[in-house]
Amino acid sequence: MTQAELDQLAINTIRTLSIDAVQQAKSGHPGTPMALAPLVYTLWNRVMRFDPKDPIWPNRDRFILSNGHASMLLWSLLYLTGTRAVNADYERLGEPSVSLDDIRHFRQLGSKAPGHPEYHWVSGVEATTGPLGQGIATSVGMAIARKWLASRYNRPGFDLFDYNIYAICGDGCLMEGVGAEAASLAGHLGLDDLCWIYDNNHITIEGDTGITFTEDVAARFLAYRWNVLRVGDANDLQRIEDALAIFRKTEGRPTLIILDSHIGYGSPNKIDTAAAHGEPLGEGEIRLAKQAYGWPEDARFLVPDGVTATFEAGIGARGAACRSAWETLFADYRRELPDLAIEIDQMQRRDLPAGWDRDLPRFPADPKGIAGRDASGEVLNRLARNIPWFLGGSADLGPSTKTTLKFAGAGDFQADNPGGRNFHFGIREHAMAAIVNGLSLSKLRAFGATFFIFSDYARPAIRLSALMELPTIFVFTHDAMGDGEDGPTHQPVEQLISLRAVPGLVMLRPADANEVVEAYRHVLQLRHQPAAIALSRQPLPTFDRTRYASAAGVARGAYVMADAAGGPPEIILIASGSEVSLIVQAHEALSARGIRSRVVSMPSWDIFEHQPTSYRESVLPPAVKLRLAVEQASALGWERYVGDHGRVIGMKAFGQSAPLKELQRKFGFEPERVLAVALEMLAAK
Amino acid sequence: MTQAELDQLAINTIRTLSIDAVQQAKSGHPGTPMALAPLVYTLWNRVMRFDPKDPIWPNRDRFILSNGHASMLLWSLLYLTGTRAVNADYERLGEPSVSLDDIRHFRQLGSKAPGHPEYHWVSGVEATTGPLGQGIATSVGMAIARKWLASRYNRPGFDLFDYNIYAICGDGCLMEGVGAEAASLAGHLGLDDLCWIYDNNHITIEGDTGITFTEDVAARFLAYRWNVLRVGDANDLQRIEDALAIFRKTEGRPTLIILDSHIGYGSPNKIDTAAAHGEPLGEGEIRLAKQAYGWPEDARFLVPDGVTATFEAGIGARGAACRSAWETLFADYRRELPDLAIEIDQMQRRDLPAGWDRDLPRFPADPKGIAGRDASGEVLNRLARNIPWFLGGSADLGPSTKTTLKFAGAGDFQADNPGGRNFHFGIREHAMAAIVNGLSLSKLRAFGATFFIFSDYARPAIRLSALMELPTIFVFTHDAMGDGEDGPTHQPVEQLISLRAVPGLVMLRPADANEVVEAYRHVLQLRHQPAAIALSRQPLPTFDRTRYASAAGVARGAYVMADAAGGPPEIILIASGSEVSLIVQAHEALSARGIRSRVVSMPSWDIFEHQPTSYRESVLPPAVKLRLAVEQASALGWERYVGDHGRVIGMKAFGQSAPLKELQRKFGFEPERVLAVALEMLAAK
């Protein structure tokens, strides 16, 4: 067979595997794999530097399928290239990432060919995609990481990091706001290692894009400062390869390749229709499509001779050679620059450098105290000084979130300063979260910051950080009603419970400066979980830890901060964040009256839930039924801890515009009120 | 004084009121009011058709301050124009909307001059703004409504609806993805009554826009098919007026006016700096700024003679004349087209036409049943036939959400069919929600639909619907794990609790087709609350309501659907949505064993919480401690109803990609499991 014939054979193998898998599953999206098989074949087999034997080799080119519903493209590629599996500890395993049996069980329980690409579940998946726009936005984070890594680690003769990032997207990704935010920032930053390939098929679920999406995409991306190319035929491998070559030599701008394609290509009755998008073709149409491809009509899951060999000769050989050359280079690098090599090792394993927490501050007792955001700023700076790859930024609120890294050399990340560690994400919270995920996927330790209320803008990306089990850090300041005068549009109420509900996300709300320290100490050690830290705008008293228990209890989610002598507590007071000082004051007042109360600081429900029952019951003894929780947020969910005989001082409505002190009075977040409710509960006992 | 002098006097009054109010409040944003006072003065006093005496006159021009932090612009205008208040029942009151005393108490508790524009709290505010991008996206909904109203109600000689929509926005609004989504759709729809004015001041909180926002905004909007104008001097009233005149005669495209401005204009030391953005100028700088304006340095909250008269002669006289002419026109219209006039009356009061619910279906008992989304589609169609101004659409999922209105004449809303009642929002969930809010603000009854998981994309706009107390309807299909094979990216887990936590939002999850009917019956009658309805993708059995209690109980949030004879229940089974059929089956199995159980269908926590204690305790008697809740969602929060002795069968992790039945087995949502847990609880009693 000629190479051209082998190419077609491989392409049609991807197409028919996709068609057959969807048909078998009675569910899935055949149309886009049928259209884009030539693209991914060209990209993977002729261009990408990716070694199937080691899918986490640090300098591999990245491939993100932002239109994740076309997952069969990826499962076909991972199977046909013989990509190997890796476990959660980054150990290379011999077994295949995706087997033909997985593909036969596409979308079935336990299959390594699930409905959408899932990072951590299937090796070779660079990012979980499916919710549209997320993949491309995340790819911007990866392209930023690429620049940063090159800036820090490359040296003359040592181009350790020179990989490219390819993302495929459809109309949906380009309609979603998060994609637009990310594209604008990518253009600003001149991320020339980033290439998006837009599957311009003119079809969405409701029909032709003419009903809703008639903007001039090329003009929009030119406005964003991108390089824009157009390939008029998705079946023309040479033109695709040429466009990719232009991308690779373009400097100073990311590249968008607009690829005119036909959804359901090969299906005579469904091509160019929404019917090809999200359901099996049906037996009859499958036969017709296979006829069109010159494929045996009756074959199912057929991988003809020569196809895997073609991939071995293409991406397999090129990937192995690139990786091998890189490993030789890195060995030399390690000899010359051992300290930097160790950093790269640590980063790849998600380890932290020795002594990373040695400079964490201990804040002295101070009734006037310090704002959570200020304590956080101090901690971030100290951590970042000791962890070279710890970096982040804010969605245009740096001066307010106090997240700026200020030490010498921290600098701003910009096109002309790619080693900067402070990011200006702009007023783009959603893209920020997706980008920080992309930084995390690239093994950097990254944080993104905004006001707590605006976590709502970023939720889909925050959710993905949890689903991907990434150690992304979200810093949310101005929690509760701290943003008083700005009013209800700026005062979180339901955000705490909403983020506590995200599986796997560690939501923390520290009570004073030392709890801020301990919160970060805990969070930095997470390797597979994202965390969100809610911080106060206003000063919070720093508790005297010789009098109250150590803030190290943060690591257990909740802990007894103060207790009564002389017997079990008559009432337990529970709070998080700024309200802990209220229950401490109430506790002191109760003690003065001879009433035994316990103060439980509860910065994290998530962490507490993972403690053994014995610990949980030592903090909240089942026998003590009188429990009062105080939190300046929706009261919803607190019943879990206060129980049938408990009460909650929380928010049941939106806030209002007024100075914080007035709001605290109006909504009942004052020590007198806490004391009064506690006494009421004790009296009613 | 010449008119030019009076103009300057009025402009500087707006500036100095803003400066003084921020200084007095020790909080707020003076810089943008200082920059944009000439713009809003020109727009309001020379152009806008708005009668301060009747700020809800239906054909008024709309003004949205999307950069809501510049609220002092609006408070100044509402005060200086003598805008009158209106109550929540749309009754015109004599008192002023905003008084000078309110301005003196800017950002204080109870003041009608809060930190950000708040709809419903201050008359004359057309939309609550502050979270960036929301105002402009909402304005697109208003512009759609304007087209739709004109299409349905205007007749030759009766241009009842010919108003314009003006929105002012800053860099933030244009960086936010929701603004981009809305702009793309506005261009597609050719909304030529819509004018955005972009305050191009090159400054954001972190500094010059050069650090993060260097795209070519004009080129981007041209790509969106907008008309783009630029005014190079924000102090040039004539050029502003000329640009607004070009907008008004532009057909087929929305208009973006890029207005080059200087934040903090007049302040010699803070002009063009981020320092002018979000904090008081300080006494010294205030004096310097007032000097620059030719203002008495010592005066505070000064409104010089002639200023209110200038507004009376401008917007006051024009607005009164326009309204009076319109009322005469509408009186004639009422004589000629009384039925349509009645529709307009009803719509304005948020009333429904008589017989609006007469065709609501009653679904017969059917063990095979019907999917929630299909029942919903049927109900939506029947409602829409009887409520002419009930309309909506989907974010490119119409065929899946089943929200398409299919009766004759429903049609698609497009530039060439502005009377269409089906909207194609594109893959833009966030803009969809903001746009549906804009339709609601325009008194249409509107719904927006997508998969439940993608409610996350729309949260900031959903929150605003609740804060604005708008009767917006969100239709969320594919709830729980119904989207089985698509996997965890598409399976909601934390979305239910997250939306239950939004104050004022009515979250409903009906259990069968008749509960779907009752859910909509309840929701349609809400005048000041948004609702979200979570619906199944898969068929749910339609319960035999002669055997089980009527679905009318939905209106109380939770109700006893089945009970045991012969005594109080030994155990209460509680569920919502698809899980109700599981507890019904468990109940039958328990009955067969002679165990008395109660089935509580609980479609809405929100509604249930608002029932009197007597009702709540009749459904969940405090004496019955054994309670089992079953819901295919995060278990968080259920403790409120199951109590200390209860249990919850819920989700603690993300879902997986597999057929629904396999997932139900894996995660324990099967009748056998429910029965087993109930028996376990009874045995442990």
CSV table of N, CA and C in Angstrom, one decimal, chain B residues 471-543:
chain,number,residue,atom,x,y,z
B,471,PRO,N,-40.1,37.1,37.8
B,471,PRO,CA,-40.7,35.8,37.6
B,471,PRO,C,-40.1,35.1,36.4
B,472,THR,N,-38.8,35.1,36.3
B,472,THR,CA,-38.1,34.3,35.2
B,472,THR,C,-38.2,32.8,35.5
B,473,ILE,N,-38.3,32.1,34.4
B,473,ILE,CA,-38.5,30.6,34.6
B,473,ILE,C,-37.3,29.9,33.9
B,474,PHE,N,-36.6,29.1,34.7
B,474,PHE,CA,-35.5,28.3,34.1
B,474,PHE,C,-35.9,26.8,34.1
B,475,VAL,N,-35.8,26.3,32.9
B,475,VAL,CA,-36.2,24.9,32.7
B,475,VAL,C,-35.0,24.1,32.5
B,476,PHE,N,-34.7,23.2,33.5
B,476,PHE,CA,-33.5,22.4,33.5
B,476,PHE,C,-33.8,20.9,33.3
B,477,THR,N,-33.5,20.4,32.2
B,477,THR,CA,-33.7,18.9,32.0
B,477,THR,C,-32.5,18.1,32.2
B,478,HIS,N,-32.6,16.8,32.0
B,478,HIS,CA,-31.5,15.9,32.3
B,478,HIS,C,-31.0,16.0,33.7
B,479,ASP,N,-31.9,16.0,34.6
B,479,ASP,CA,-31.5,16.2,36.0
B,479,ASP,C,-30.9,14.8,36.5
B,480,ALA,N,-30.3,14.8,37.7
B,480,ALA,CA,-29.7,13.6,38.3
B,480,ALA,C,-28.8,12.9,37.3
B,481,MET,N,-28.9,11.6,37.2
B,481,MET,CA,-28.0,10.9,36.3
B,481,MET,C,-28.6,10.4,35.0
B,482,GLY,N,-29.7,11.1,34.7
B,482,GLY,CA,-30.4,10.8,33.5
B,482,GLY,C,-29.6,10.8,32.2
B,483,ASP,N,-28.6,11.7,32.2
B,483,ASP,CA,-27.7,11.8,31.1
B,483,ASP,C,-26.6,10.7,31.2
B,484,GLY,N,-26.9,9.6,31.6
B,484,GLY,CA,-26.0,8.5,32.0
B,484,GLY,C,-24.8,8.3,31.2
B,485,GLU,N,-24.8,8.0,29.9
B,485,GLU,CA,-23.6,7.7,29.2
B,485,GLU,C,-22.7,8.9,29.0
B,486,ASP,N,-23.3,10.1,29.1
B,486,ASP,CA,-22.4,11.3,28.9
B,486,ASP,C,-21.4,11.4,30.0
B,487,GLY,N,-21.7,10.8,31.2
B,487,GLY,CA,-20.7,10.8,32.2
B,487,GLY,C,-20.8,12.0,33.2
B,488,PRO,N,-19.8,12.0,34.1
B,488,PRO,CA,-19.9,13.0,35.2
B,488,PRO,C,-19.9,14.5,34.8
B,489,THR,N,-19.3,14.8,33.6
B,489,THR,CA,-19.3,16.2,33.2
B,489,THR,C,-20.8,16.6,32.9
B,490,HIS,N,-21.7,15.7,32.7
B,490,HIS,CA,-23.0,16.0,32.4
B,490,HIS,C,-24.1,15.6,33.4
B,491,GLN,N,-23.6,15.1,34.5
B,491,GLN,CA,-24.5,14.6,35.6
B,491,GLN,C,-24.5,15.6,36.8
B,492,PRO,N,-25.6,16.3,37.0
B,492,PRO,CA,-25.6,17.2,38.2
B,492,PRO,C,-25.5,16.4,39.5
B,493,VAL,N,-24.8,16.9,40.4
B,493,VAL,CA,-24.8,16.3,41.8
B,493,VAL,C,-25.1,17.4,42.8
B,494,GLU,N,-24.3,18.5,42.6
B,494,GLU,CA,-24.4,19.6,43.6
B,494,GLU,C,-25.3,20.8,43.2
B,495,GLN,N,-25.9,20.6,42.0
B,495,GLN,CA,-26.7,21.7,41.4
B,495,GLN,C,-28.0,21.9,42.2
B,496,LEU,N,-28.7,20.9,42.6
B,496,LEU,CA,-29.9,21.0,43.4
B,496,LEU,C,-29.7,21.9,44.6
B,497,ILE,N,-28.8,21.4,45.5
B,497,ILE,CA,-28.6,22.1,46.8
B,497,ILE,C,-28.1,23.5,46.5
B,498,SER,N,-27.3,23.7,45.4
B,498,SER,CA,-26.8,25.0,45.1
B,498,SER,C,-27.9,26.0,44.7
B,499,LEU,N,-28.9,25.5,44.0
B,499,LEU,CA,-30.0,26.4,43.6
B,499,LEU,C,-31.0,26.5,44.8
B,500,ARG,N,-31.2,25.5,45.5
B,500,ARG,CA,-32.0,25.6,46.7
B,500,ARG,C,-31.5,26.7,47.6
B,501,ALA,N,-30.2,26.9,47.6
B,501,ALA,CA,-29.6,27.9,48.5
B,501,ALA,C,-29.8,29.3,48.1
B,502,VAL,N,-30.2,29.6,46.8
B,502,VAL,CA,-30.3,30.9,46.3
B,502,VAL,C,-31.6,31.5,47.0
B,503,PRO,N,-31.5,32.6,47.8
B,503,PRO,CA,-32.6,33.2,48.4
B,503,PRO,C,-33.7,33.6,47.4
B,504,GLY,N,-34.9,33.2,47.6
B,504,GLY,CA,-36.0,33.6,46.8
B,504,GLY,C,-36.3,32.8,45.6
B,505,LEU,N,-35.3,32.1,45.1
B,505,LEU,CA,-35.5,31.2,43.9
B,505,LEU,C,-36.3,30.0,44.3
B,506,VAL,N,-37.4,29.7,43.6
B,506,VAL,CA,-38.2,28.5,43.8
B,506,VAL,C,-37.6,27.4,43.0
B,507,MET,N,-37.0,26.5,43.7
B,507,MET,CA,-36.5,25.3,43.0
B,507,MET,C,-37.4,24.2,43.1
B,508,LEU,N,-37.8,23.6,41.9
B,508,LEU,CA,-38.8,22.5,41.9
B,508,LEU,C,-38.3,21.3,41.2
B,509,ARG,N,-38.6,20.1,41.7
B,509,ARG,CA,-38.2,18.9,41.0
B,509,ARG,C,-39.4,17.9,41.1
B,510,PRO,N,-40.2,18.0,40.0
B,510,PRO,CA,-41.4,17.2,40.1
B,510,PRO,C,-41.2,15.7,39.9
B,511,ALA,N,-42.1,14.9,40.4
B,511,ALA,CA,-41.9,13.4,40.5
B,511,ALA,C,-42.6,12.7,39.3
B,512,ASP,N,-43.6,13.3,38.7
B,512,ASP,CA,-44.2,12.6,37.6
B,512,ASP,C,-44.9,13.7,36.7
B,513,ALA,N,-45.6,13.3,35.7
B,513,ALA,CA,-46.1,14.2,34.7
B,513,ALA,C,-47.1,15.2,35.3
B,514,ASN,N,-47.9,14.6,36.3
B,514,ASN,CA,-48.9,15.5,36.9
B,514,ASN,C,-48.2,16.5,37.9
B,515,GLU,N,-47.1,16.1,38.5
B,515,GLU,CA,-46.4,17.1,39.3
B,515,GLU,C,-45.8,18.2,38.4
B,516,VAL,N,-45.4,17.8,37.2
B,516,VAL,CA,-44.9,18.8,36.2
B,516,VAL,C,-46.0,19.8,35.9
B,517,VAL,N,-47.2,19.3,35.7
B,517,VAL,CA,-48.3,20.3,35.5
B,517,VAL,C,-48.5,21.2,36.6
B,518,GLU,N,-48.5,20.6,37.8
B,518,GLU,CA,-48.7,21.5,39.0
B,518,GLU,C,-47.6,22.4,39.3
B,519,ALA,N,-46.4,22.0,39.0
B,519,ALA,CA,-45.2,22.8,39.2
B,519,ALA,C,-45.4,24.1,38.3
B,520,TYR,N,-45.7,23.9,37.0
B,520,TYR,CA,-45.9,25.0,36.2
B,520,TYR,C,-47.1,25.9,36.6
B,521,ARG,N,-48.2,25.2,37.1
B,521,ARG,CA,-49.3,26.0,37.5
B,521,ARG,C,-48.9,26.9,38.7
B,522,HIS,N,-48.1,26.4,39.6
B,522,HIS,CA,-47.6,27.2,40.7
B,522,HIS,C,-46.7,28.3,40.2
B,523,VAL,N,-45.7,28.0,39.4
B,523,VAL,CA,-44.7,28.9,38.9
B,523,VAL,C,-45.3,30.1,38.1
B,524,LEU,N,-46.3,29.7,37.3
B,524,LEU,CA,-46.9,30.8,36.4
B,524,LEU,C,-47.5,31.9,37.3
B,525,GLN,N,-48.0,31.5,38.5
B,525,GLN,CA,-48.7,32.5,39.3
B,525,GLN,C,-47.7,33.3,40.2
B,526,LEU,N,-46.4,33.0,40.1
B,526,LEU,CA,-45.5,33.8,40.8
B,526,LEU,C,-45.3,35.1,40.1
B,527,ARG,N,-45.3,36.2,40.8
B,527,ARG,CA,-45.2,37.5,40.2
B,527,ARG,C,-43.8,38.1,40.5
B,528,HIS,N,-43.2,37.7,41.6
B,528,HIS,CA,-42.0,38.3,42.1
B,528,HIS,C,-40.9,37.3,42.5
B,529,GLN,N,-41.0,36.1,41.9
B,529,GLN,CA,-40.0,35.1,42.3
B,529,GLN,C,-39.6,34.4,41.0
B,530,PRO,N,-38.3,34.1,40.8
B,530,PRO,CA,-38.0,33.2,39.7
B,530,PRO,C,-38.1,31.8,40.2
B,531,ALA,N,-38.2,30.9,39.2
B,531,ALA,CA,-38.3,29.5,39.5
B,531,ALA,C,-37.4,28.7,38.6
B,532,ALA,N,-36.9,27.6,39.1
B,532,ALA,CA,-36.1,26.6,38.3
B,532,ALA,C,-36.8,25.3,38.4
B,533,ILE,N,-37.0,24.6,37.3
B,533,ILE,CA,-37.7,23.3,37.3
B,533,ILE,C,-36.7,22.3,36.8
B,534,ALA,N,-36.4,21.3,37.6
B,534,ALA,CA,-35.5,20.2,37.2
B,534,ALA,C,-36.3,19.0,36.7
B,535,LEU,N,-36.0,18.6,35.5
B,535,LEU,CA,-36.9,17.6,34.9
B,535,LEU,C,-36.0,16.4,34.4
B,536,SER,N,-36.7,15.3,34.4
B,536,SER,CA,-36.0,14.0,34.0
B,536,SER,C,-35.8,13.9,32.5
B,537,ARG,N,-34.8,13.3,32.1
B,537,ARG,CA,-34.6,12.9,30.7
B,537,ARG,C,-35.4,11.7,30.4
B,538,GLN,N,-35.4,10.7,31.4
B,538,GLN,CA,-36.0,9.4,31.2
B,538,GLN,C,-37.4,9.4,31.6
B,539,PRO,N,-38.2,8.4,31.1
B,539,PRO,CA,-39.6,8.3,31.5
B,539,PRO,C,-39.7,8.0,33.0
B,540,LEU,N,-40.7,8.7,33.6
B,540,LEU,CA,-41.0,8.4,35.0
B,540,LEU,C,-42.5,7.9,35.0
B,541,PRO,N,-42.8,6.9,35.9
B,541,PRO,CA,-44.1,6.4,35.9
B,541,PRO,C,-45.1,7.6,36.3
B,542,THR,N,-46.2,7.6,35.7
B,542,THR,CA,-47.3,8.5,36.1
B,542,THR,C,-48.1,7.8,37.2
B,543,PHE,N,-48.1,8.4,38.3
B,543,PHE,CA,-48.8,7.7,39.5
B,543,PHE,C,-50.3,7.8,39.3
